[in-house]
Amino acid sequence: MFVRAYLRASTKEQDATRAKGDLLAFARERDLPIAANYVENESGASLARPELFRLLSDCQPGDILLIEQVDRLSRLNAEDWGRLKREIYDRKVRVVALDLPTSHMMMVKDADDFSGRMFEAINSMLLDMLAAIARKDYEDRRRRQAQGIEKAKSEGKYRGRPEDETRNKAIQSMLTTGQSWSTIISATGCSRSTLARLAKRVAGKIEPVIG
């Protein structure tokens, strides 16, 4: 049984490894060293998470997927959560979350068959509940953000995100030296639409750049 830690943050500006020490301490208390850490900055509302699926592909039956909170694993809608959950259970991976005490039972090495099945059933139900709560929290925050933007627009106060001038100047320099778009996107994390606007700026067609 291997313990594989999954660490996620939503944006590149956030520290995805923030909870690494807590996960390590939790595993050590149970004499189960963490075999590998899988770290990524991707939205929990999206299934497009390469490191999560690399973790699952590395797992053997009985391995543990260790997370800080259930929302690190899922802020997915019901359909996508169903897909991810099937992938997890088809691979017979145990999900353990620090904020879900009942899941800690899944780290017991020598549980009998009956206890193991009971733990799994309870854990599955609570995972579904917490995943649904995490999704609702995500949708509520998105709705409040949209309402705030609409209010600011109606009052003439909304200006969008400020331009990252330092980053954009560096990207323009990379464009000027002839570096490829794929290289620039990989190095800077900027979107293709932002890069297109900056390319026009370099060519002398000035457009406002957001982000």
XYZ file of C-alpha atoms in Angstrom, residues 7 14 52 57-58 65 82 87 91 98 104 111 127 145 172-173 177 188 201:
19
model
C -1.597 18.982 -3.763
C -1.257 30.315 -5.289
C -4.274 13.974 -10.687
C -2.420 5.841 -13.348
C 0.517 5.198 -10.979
C -4.815 9.172 -2.459
C -19.251 10.811 -11.132
C -11.999 6.206 -12.090
C -8.650 1.441 -9.663
C -7.399 15.378 6.535
C -8.707 8.079 8.221
C -8.846 -4.205 8.756
C -17.157 12.113 -0.038
C -18.146 37.721 -8.216
C 7.200 41.233 -26.104
C 10.961 40.853 -25.866
C 13.765 37.753 -30.595
C 5.167 32.360 -18.986
C 1.385 45.321 -30.093
